[in-house]
PDB file of C-alpha atoms in Angstrom:
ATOM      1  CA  UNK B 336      56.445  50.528  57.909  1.00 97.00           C
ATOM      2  CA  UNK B 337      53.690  52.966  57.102  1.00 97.00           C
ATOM      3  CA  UNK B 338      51.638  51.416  60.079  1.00 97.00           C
ATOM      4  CA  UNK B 339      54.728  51.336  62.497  1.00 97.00           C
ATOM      5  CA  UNK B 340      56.254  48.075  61.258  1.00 98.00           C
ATOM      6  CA  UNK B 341      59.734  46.956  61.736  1.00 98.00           C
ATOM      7  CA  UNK B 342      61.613  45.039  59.508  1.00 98.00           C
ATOM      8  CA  UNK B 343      64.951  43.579  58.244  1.00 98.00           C
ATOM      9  CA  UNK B 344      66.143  44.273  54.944  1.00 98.00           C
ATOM     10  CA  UNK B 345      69.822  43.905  53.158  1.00 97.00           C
ATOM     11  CA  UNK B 346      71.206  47.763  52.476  1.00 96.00           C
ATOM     12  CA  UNK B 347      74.512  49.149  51.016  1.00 96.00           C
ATOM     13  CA  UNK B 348      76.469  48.164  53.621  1.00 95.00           C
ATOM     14  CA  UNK B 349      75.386  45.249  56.169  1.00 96.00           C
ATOM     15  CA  UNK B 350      72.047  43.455  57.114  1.00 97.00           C
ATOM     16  CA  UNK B 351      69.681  46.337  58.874  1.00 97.00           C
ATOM     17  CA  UNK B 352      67.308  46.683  61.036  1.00 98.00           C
ATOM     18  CA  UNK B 353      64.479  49.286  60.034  1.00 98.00           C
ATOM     19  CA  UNK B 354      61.196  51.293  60.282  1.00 98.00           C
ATOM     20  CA  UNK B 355      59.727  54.880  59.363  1.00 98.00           C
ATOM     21  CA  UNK B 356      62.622  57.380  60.768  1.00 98.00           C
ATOM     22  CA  UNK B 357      59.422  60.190  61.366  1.00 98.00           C
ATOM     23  CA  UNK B 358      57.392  57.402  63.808  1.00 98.00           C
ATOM     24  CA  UNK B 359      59.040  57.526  67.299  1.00 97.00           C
ATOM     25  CA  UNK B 360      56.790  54.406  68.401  1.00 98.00           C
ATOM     26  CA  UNK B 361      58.804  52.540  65.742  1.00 98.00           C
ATOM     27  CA  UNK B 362      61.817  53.967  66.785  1.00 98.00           C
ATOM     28  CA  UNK B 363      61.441  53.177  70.081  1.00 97.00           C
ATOM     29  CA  UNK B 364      60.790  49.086  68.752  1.00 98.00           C
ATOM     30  CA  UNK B 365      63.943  49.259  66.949  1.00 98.00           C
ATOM     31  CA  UNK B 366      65.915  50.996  69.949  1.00 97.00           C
ATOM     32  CA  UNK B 367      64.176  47.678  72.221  1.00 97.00           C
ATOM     33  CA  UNK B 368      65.120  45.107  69.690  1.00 97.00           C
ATOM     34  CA  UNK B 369      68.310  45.797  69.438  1.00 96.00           C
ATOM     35  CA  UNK B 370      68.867  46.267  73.624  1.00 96.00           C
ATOM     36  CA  UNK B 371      70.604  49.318  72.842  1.00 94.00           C
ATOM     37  CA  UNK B 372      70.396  52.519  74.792  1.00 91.00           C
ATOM     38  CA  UNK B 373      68.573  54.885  73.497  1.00 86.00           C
ATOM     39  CA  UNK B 374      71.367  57.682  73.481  1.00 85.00           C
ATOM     40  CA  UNK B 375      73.203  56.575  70.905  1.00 87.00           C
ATOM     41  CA  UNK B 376      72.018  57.254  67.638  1.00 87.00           C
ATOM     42  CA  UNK B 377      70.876  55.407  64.899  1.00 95.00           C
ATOM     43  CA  UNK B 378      71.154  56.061  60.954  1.00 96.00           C
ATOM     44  CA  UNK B 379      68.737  56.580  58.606  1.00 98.00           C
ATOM     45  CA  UNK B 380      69.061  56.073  54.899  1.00 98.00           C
ATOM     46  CA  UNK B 381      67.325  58.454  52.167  1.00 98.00           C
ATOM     47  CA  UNK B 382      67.008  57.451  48.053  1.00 97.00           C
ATOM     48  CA  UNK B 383      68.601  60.548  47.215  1.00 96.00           C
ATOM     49  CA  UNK B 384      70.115  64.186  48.213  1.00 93.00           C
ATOM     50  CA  UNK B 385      66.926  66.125  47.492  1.00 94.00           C
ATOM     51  CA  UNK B 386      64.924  63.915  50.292  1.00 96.00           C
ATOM     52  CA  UNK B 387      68.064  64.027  52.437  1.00 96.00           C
ATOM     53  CA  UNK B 388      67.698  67.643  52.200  1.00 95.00           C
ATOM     54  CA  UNK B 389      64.032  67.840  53.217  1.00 96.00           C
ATOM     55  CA  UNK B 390      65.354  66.631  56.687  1.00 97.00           C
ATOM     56  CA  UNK B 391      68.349  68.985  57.652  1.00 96.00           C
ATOM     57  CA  UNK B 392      68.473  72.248  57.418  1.00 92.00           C
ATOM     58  CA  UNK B 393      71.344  74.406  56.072  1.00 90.00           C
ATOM     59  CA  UNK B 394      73.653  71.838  55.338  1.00 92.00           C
ATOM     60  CA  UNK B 395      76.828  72.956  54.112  1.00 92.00           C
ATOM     61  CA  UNK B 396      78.402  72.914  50.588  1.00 92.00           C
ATOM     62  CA  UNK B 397      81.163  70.382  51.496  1.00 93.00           C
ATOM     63  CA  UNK B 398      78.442  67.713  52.435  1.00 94.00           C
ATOM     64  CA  UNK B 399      77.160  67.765  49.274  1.00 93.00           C
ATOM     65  CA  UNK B 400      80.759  67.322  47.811  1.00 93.00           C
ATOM     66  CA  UNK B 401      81.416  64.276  49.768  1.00 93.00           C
ATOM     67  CA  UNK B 402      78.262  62.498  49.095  1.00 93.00           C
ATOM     68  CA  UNK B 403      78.674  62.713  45.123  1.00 92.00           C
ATOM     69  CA  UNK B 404      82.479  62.361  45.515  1.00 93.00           C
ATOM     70  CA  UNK B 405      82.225  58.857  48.308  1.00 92.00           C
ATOM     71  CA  UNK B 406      83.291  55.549  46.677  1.00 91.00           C
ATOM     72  CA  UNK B 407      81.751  53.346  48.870  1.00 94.00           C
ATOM     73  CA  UNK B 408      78.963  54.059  51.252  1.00 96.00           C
ATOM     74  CA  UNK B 409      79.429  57.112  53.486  1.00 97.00           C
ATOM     75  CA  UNK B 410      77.428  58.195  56.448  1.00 97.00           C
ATOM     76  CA  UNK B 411      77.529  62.144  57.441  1.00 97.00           C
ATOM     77  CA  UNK B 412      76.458  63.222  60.371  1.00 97.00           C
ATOM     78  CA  UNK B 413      74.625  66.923  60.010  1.00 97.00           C
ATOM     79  CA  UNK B 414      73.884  69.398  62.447  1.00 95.00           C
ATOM     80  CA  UNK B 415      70.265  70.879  62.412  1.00 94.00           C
ATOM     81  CA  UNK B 416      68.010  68.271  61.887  1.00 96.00           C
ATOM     82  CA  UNK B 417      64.431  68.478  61.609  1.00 97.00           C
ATOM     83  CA  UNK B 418      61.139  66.439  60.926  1.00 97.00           C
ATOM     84  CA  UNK B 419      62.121  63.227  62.098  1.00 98.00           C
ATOM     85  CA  UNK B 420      61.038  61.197  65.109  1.00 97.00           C
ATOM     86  CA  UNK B 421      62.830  63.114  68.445  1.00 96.00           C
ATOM     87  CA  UNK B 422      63.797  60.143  69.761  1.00 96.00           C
ATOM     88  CA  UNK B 423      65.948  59.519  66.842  1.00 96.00           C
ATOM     89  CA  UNK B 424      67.779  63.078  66.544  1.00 96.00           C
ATOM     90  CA  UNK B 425      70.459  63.419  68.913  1.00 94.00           C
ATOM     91  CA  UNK B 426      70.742  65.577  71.971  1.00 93.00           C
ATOM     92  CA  UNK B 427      73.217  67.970  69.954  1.00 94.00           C
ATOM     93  CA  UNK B 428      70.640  68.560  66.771  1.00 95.00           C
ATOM     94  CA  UNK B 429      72.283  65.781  64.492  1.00 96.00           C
ATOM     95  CA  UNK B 430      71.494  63.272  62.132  1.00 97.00           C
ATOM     96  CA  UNK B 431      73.254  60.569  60.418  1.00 97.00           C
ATOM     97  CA  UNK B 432      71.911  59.779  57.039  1.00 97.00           C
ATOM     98  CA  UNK B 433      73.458  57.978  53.948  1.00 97.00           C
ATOM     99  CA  UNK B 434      72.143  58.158  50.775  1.00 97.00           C
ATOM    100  CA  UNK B 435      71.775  54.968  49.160  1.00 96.00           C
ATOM    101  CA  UNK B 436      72.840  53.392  45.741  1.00 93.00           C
ATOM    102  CA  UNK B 437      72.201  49.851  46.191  1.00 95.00           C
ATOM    103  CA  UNK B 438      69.941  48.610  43.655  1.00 96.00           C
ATOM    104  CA  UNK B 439      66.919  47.337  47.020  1.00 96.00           C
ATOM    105  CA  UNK B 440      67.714  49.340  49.514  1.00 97.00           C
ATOM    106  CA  UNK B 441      67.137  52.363  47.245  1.00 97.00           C
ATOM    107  CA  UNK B 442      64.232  51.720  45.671  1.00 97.00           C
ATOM    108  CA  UNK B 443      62.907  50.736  49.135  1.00 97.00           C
ATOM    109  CA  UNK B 444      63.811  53.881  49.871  1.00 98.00           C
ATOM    110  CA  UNK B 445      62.367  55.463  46.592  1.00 98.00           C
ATOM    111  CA  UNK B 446      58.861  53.891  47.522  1.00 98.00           C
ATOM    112  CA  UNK B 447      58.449  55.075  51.084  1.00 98.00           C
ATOM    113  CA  UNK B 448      59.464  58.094  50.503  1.00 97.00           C
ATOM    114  CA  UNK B 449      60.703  58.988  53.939  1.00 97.00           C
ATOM    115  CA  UNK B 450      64.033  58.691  55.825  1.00 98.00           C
ATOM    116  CA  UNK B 451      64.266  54.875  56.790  1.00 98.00           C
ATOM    117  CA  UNK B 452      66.371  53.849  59.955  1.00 98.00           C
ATOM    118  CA  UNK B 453      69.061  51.594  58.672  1.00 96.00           C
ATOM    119  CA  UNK B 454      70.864  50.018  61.856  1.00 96.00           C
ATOM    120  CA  UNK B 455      72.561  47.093  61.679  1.00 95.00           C
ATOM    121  CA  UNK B 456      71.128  43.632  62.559  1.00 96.00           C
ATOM    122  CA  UNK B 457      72.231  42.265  65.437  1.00 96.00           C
ATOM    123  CA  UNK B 458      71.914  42.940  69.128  1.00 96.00           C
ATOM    124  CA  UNK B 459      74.093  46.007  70.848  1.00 94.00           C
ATOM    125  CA  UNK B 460      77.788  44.708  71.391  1.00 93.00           C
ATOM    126  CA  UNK B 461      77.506  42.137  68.881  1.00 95.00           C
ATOM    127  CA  UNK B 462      79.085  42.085  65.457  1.00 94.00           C
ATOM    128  CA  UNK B 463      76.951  43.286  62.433  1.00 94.00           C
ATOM    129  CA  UNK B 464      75.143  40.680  60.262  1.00 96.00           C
ATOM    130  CA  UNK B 465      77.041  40.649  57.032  1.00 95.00           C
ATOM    131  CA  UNK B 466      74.626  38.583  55.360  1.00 97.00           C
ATOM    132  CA  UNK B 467      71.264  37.072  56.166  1.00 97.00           C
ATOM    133  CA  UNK B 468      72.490  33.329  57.717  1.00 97.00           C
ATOM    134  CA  UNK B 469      74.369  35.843  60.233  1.00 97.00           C
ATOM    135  CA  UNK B 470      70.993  37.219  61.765  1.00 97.00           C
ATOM    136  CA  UNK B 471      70.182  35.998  64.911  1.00 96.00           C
ATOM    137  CA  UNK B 472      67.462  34.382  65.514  1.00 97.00           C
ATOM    138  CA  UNK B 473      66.036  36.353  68.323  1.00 96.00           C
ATOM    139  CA  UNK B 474      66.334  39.442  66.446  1.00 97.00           C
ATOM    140  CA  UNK B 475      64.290  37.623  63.293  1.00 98.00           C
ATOM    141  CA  UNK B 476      61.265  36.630  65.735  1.00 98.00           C
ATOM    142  CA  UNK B 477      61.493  40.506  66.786  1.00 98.00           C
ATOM    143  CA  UNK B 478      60.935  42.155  63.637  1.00 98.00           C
ATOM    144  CA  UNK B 479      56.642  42.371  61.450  1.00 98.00           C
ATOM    145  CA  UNK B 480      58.727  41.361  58.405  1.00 98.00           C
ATOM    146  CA  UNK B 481      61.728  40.439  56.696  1.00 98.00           C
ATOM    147  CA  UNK B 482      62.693  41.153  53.238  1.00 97.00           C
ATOM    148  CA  UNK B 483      63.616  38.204  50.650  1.00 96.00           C
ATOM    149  CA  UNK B 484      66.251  40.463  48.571  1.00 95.00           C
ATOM    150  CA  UNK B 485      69.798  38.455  48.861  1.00 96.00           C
ATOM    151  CA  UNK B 486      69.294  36.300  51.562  1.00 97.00           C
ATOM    152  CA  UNK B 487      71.255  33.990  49.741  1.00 97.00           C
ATOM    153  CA  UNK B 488      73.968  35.952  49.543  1.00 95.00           C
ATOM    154  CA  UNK B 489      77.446  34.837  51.550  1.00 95.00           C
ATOM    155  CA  UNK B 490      80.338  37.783  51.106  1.00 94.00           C
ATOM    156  CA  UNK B 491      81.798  40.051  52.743  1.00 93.00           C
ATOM    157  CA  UNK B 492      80.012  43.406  54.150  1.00 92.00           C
ATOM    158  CA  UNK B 493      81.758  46.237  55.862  1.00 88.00           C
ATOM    159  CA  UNK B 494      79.740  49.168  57.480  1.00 90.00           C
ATOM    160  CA  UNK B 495      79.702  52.597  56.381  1.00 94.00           C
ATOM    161  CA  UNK B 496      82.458  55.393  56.898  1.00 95.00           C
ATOM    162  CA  UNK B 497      81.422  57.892  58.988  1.00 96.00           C
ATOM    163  CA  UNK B 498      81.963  61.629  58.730  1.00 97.00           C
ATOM    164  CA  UNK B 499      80.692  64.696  60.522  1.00 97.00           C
ATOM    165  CA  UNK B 500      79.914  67.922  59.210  1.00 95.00           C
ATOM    166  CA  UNK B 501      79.372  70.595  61.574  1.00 92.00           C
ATOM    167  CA  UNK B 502      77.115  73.606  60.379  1.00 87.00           C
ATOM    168  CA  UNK B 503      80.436  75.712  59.607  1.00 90.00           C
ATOM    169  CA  UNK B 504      81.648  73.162  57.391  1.00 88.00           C
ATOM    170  CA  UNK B 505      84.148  71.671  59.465  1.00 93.00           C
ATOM    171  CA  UNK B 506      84.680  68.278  58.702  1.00 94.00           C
ATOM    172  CA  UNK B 507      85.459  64.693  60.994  1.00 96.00           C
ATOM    173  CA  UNK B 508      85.694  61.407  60.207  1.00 95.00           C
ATOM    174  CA  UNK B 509      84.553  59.293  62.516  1.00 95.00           C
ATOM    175  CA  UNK B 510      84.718  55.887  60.323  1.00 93.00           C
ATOM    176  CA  UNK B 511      87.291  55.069  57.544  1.00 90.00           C
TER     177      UNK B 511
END
């Protein structure tokens, strides 16, 4: 990822497809990979709240609340984003980031030390890969590398809920 890789690796949610979230060139891979129009945005996952915050600016209080507070994953969507790839911030400002728990997805996190794209694995319109067997195989010959955590692993997977917080502190959820 550091040289512009893409790869697919299992997170807290579903399978995902990802790459360094400050390297538009990658983002733009990821974006072609999955056939999805670049207009709709992608999520990014951080190892904790203090790199999280390193990449918006002036989130409010009640973010901060929800993300210790979630019991499963949770996505929020902030206003005012800054130092990551442009073609990965929205036309509006935002971001979507999650901060992750799961044990590999974290530390992959930890390691690289940036924002990581975390979209799911499969192509646009299709369902999500839940596990590893559900990958196709197109998108498996797309991707520089794929990650050997749990890819024996057969369960169920459900994606994130979603929530926006505007810059006021008004809140949406866009995703049980």
């Amino acid at each position: 990822m550091r040289r512009g890789g893409v790869i697919l690796y299992p997170t807290d949610t579903v399978w995902g497809i990802g790459c360094d979230a400050t390297n538009a060139e990658a983002v733009a891979r990821v974006y072609d990979i999955k056939h999805r129009d670049d207009s709709k945005a992608l999520i990014c996952l951080v190892d904790s709240d203090v790199r999280l915050q390193r990449y918006v600016r002036n989130a409010p209080e009640v973010a901060w609340q929800i993300i210790e507070l979630a019991v499963k994953p949770t996505t929020v969507i902030f206003d005012n984003a800054t130092g990551l790839a442009h073609n990965l911030i929205a036309e509006d400002g935002s971001i979507a980031m999650r901060v992750t728990a799961e044990p590999f997805s974290h530390e992959l996190c930890y390691r690289f030390q940036k924002p990581i794209v975390s979209t799911s694995a499969n192509i646009s319109g299709q369902p999500a890969a839940q596990n590893y067997c559900d990958i196709p195989q197109e998108l498996l010959d797309a991707v520089d590398y794929v990650c050997h955590s749990r890819r024996q692993e057969k369960k169920p997977h459900t994606p994130s809920s979603i929530i926006r917080i505007r810059h006021d502190g008004q809140v949406e959820i866009i995703r049980k």
